[in-house]
PDB file of C-alpha atoms in Angstrom:
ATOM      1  CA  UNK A   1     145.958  32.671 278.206  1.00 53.00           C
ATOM      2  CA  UNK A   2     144.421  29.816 280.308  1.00 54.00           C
ATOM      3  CA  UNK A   3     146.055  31.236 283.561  1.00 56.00           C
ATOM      4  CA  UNK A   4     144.635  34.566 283.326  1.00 54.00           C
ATOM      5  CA  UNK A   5     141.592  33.846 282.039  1.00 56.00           C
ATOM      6  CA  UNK A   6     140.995  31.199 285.612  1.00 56.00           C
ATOM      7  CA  UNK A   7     136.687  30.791 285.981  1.00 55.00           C
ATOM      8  CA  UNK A   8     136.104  33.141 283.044  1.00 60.00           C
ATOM      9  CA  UNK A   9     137.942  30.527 280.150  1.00 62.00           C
ATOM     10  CA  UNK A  10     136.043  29.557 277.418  1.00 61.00           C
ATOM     11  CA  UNK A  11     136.285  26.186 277.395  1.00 71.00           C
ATOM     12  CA  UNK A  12     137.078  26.197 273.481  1.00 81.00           C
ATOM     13  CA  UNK A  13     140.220  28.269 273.228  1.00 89.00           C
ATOM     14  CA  UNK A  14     143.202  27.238 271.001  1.00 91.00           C
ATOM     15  CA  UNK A  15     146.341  28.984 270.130  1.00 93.00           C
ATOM     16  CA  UNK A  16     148.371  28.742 266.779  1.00 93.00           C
ATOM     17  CA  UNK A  17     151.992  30.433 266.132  1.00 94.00           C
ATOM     18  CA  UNK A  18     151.300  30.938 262.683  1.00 93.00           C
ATOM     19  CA  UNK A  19     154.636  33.210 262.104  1.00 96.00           C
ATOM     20  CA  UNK A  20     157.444  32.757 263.266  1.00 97.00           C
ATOM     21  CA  UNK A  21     160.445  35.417 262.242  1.00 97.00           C
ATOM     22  CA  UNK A  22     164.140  34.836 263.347  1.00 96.00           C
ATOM     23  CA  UNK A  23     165.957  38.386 263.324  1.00 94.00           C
ATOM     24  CA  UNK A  24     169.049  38.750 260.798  1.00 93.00           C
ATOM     25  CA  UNK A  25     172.035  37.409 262.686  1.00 91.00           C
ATOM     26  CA  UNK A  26     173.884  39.946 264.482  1.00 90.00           C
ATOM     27  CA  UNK A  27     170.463  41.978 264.818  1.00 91.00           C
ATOM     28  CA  UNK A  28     169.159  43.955 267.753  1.00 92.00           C
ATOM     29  CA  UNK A  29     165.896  42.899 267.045  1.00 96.00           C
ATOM     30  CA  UNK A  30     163.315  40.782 269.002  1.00 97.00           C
ATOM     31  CA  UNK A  31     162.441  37.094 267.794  1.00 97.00           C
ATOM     32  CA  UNK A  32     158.922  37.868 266.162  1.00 98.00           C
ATOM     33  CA  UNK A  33     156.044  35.812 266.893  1.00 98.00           C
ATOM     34  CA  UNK A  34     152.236  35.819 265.688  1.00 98.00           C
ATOM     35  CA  UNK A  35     149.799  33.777 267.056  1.00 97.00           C
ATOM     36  CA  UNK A  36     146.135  33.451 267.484  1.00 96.00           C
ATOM     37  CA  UNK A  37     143.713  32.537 270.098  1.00 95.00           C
ATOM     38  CA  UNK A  38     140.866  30.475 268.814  1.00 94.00           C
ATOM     39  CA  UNK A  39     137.736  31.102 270.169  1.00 94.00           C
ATOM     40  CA  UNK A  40     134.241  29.263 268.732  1.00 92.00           C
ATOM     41  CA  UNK A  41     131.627  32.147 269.497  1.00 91.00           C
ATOM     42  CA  UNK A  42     131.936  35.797 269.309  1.00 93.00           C
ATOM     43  CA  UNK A  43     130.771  36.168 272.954  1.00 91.00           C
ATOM     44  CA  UNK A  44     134.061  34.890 274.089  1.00 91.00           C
ATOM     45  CA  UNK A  45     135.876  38.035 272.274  1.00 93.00           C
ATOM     46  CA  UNK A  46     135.246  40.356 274.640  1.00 92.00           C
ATOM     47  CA  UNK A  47     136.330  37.829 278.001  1.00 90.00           C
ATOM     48  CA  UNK A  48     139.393  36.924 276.311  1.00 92.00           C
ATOM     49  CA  UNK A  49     140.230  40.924 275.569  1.00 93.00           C
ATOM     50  CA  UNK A  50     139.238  42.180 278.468  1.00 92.00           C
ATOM     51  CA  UNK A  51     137.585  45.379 279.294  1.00 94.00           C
ATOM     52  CA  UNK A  52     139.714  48.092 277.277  1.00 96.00           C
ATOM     53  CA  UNK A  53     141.965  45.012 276.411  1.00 95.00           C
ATOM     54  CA  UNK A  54     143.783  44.949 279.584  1.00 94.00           C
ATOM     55  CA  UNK A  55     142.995  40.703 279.836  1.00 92.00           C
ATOM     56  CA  UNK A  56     144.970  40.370 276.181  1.00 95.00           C
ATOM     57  CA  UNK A  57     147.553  42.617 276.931  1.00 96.00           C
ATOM     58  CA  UNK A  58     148.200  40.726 280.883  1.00 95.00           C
ATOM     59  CA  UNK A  59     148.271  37.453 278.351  1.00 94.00           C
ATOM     60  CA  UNK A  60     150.477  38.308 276.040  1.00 96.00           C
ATOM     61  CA  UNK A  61     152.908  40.452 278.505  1.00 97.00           C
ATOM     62  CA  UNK A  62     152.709  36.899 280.474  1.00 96.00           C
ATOM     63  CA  UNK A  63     153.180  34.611 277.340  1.00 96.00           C
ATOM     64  CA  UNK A  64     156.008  36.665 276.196  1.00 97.00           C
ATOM     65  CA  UNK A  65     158.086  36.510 279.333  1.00 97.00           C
ATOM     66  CA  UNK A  66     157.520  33.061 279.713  1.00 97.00           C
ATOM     67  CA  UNK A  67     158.750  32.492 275.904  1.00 97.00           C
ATOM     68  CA  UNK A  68     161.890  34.701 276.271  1.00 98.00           C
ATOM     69  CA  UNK A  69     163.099  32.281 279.222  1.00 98.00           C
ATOM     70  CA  UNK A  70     162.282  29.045 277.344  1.00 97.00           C
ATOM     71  CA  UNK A  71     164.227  30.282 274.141  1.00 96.00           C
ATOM     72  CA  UNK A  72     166.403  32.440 276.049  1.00 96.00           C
ATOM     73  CA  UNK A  73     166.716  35.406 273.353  1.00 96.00           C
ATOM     74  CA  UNK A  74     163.563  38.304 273.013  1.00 97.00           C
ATOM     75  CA  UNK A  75     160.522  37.934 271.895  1.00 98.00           C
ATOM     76  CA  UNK A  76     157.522  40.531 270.035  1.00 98.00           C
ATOM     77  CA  UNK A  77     154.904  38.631 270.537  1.00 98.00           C
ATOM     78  CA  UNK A  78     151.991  39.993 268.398  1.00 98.00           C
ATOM     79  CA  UNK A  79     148.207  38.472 269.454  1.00 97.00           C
ATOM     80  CA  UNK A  80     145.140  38.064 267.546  1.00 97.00           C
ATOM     81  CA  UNK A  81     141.758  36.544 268.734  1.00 96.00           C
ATOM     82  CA  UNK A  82     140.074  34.764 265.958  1.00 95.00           C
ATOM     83  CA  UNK A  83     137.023  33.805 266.001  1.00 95.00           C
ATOM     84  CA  UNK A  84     137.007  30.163 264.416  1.00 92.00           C
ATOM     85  CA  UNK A  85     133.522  28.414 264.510  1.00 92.00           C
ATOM     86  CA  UNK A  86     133.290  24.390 264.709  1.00 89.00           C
ATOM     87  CA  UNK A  87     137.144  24.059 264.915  1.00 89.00           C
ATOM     88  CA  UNK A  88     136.842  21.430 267.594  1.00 88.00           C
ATOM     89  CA  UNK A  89     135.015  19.058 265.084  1.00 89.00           C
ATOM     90  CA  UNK A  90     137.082  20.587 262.010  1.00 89.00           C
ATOM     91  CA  UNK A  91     139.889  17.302 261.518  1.00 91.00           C
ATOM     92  CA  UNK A  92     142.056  20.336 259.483  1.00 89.00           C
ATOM     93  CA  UNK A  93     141.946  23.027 262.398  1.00 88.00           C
ATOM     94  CA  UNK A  94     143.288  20.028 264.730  1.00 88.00           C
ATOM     95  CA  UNK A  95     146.031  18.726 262.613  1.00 89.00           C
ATOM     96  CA  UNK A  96     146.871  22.663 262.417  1.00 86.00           C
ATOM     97  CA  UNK A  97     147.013  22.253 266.562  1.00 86.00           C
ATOM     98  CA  UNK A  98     149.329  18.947 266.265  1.00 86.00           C
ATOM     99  CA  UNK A  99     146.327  16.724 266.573  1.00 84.00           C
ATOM    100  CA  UNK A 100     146.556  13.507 264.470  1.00 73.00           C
ATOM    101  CA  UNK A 101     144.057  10.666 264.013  1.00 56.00           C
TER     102      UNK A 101
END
């Protein structure tokens, strides 16, 4: 998300795999993956989607190849942008991101 997004990033913008479905073994299918961007203000929405959601669909087409060569299998990689007020100050919402302390 951060690459594509270059001078127009919000600068609060998390993202959370919040599903994560191996396929039955011998399957055909894909690995499937849901995550979502966190974004603090609903002005940010439309940056992060892009004008007729080309921006989301260039991240997660990015984001997916990118997984498929770390865990070298396929991925569906299914996006949502959520909007998420205060979770920068929110101790929950950063232990959710691996943040402890």
């Amino acid at each position: 998300a951060m690459t594509h997004l270059r001078q127009e990033l919000p600068y609060a913008v998390a993202v959370v795999i919040d599903e994560w479905r191996d396929p039955e073994p011998g399957s055909e299918e894909p690995l499937y993956l849901h995550a979502e961007i966190w974004i603090e203000k609903q002005g940010h929405r439309p940056i992060v989607l892009g004008r007729g959601g080309a921006m989301i669909r260039e991240i997660g087409r990015t984001a997916r190849k990118q997984l498929e060569i770390f865990l070298q299998q396929r991925v569906y990689l299914d996006l949502e942008v959520v909007v998420r007020r205060g979770w920068r100050d929110d101790r929950d919402a950063l232990r959710e991101l691996g943040y402890e302390g």
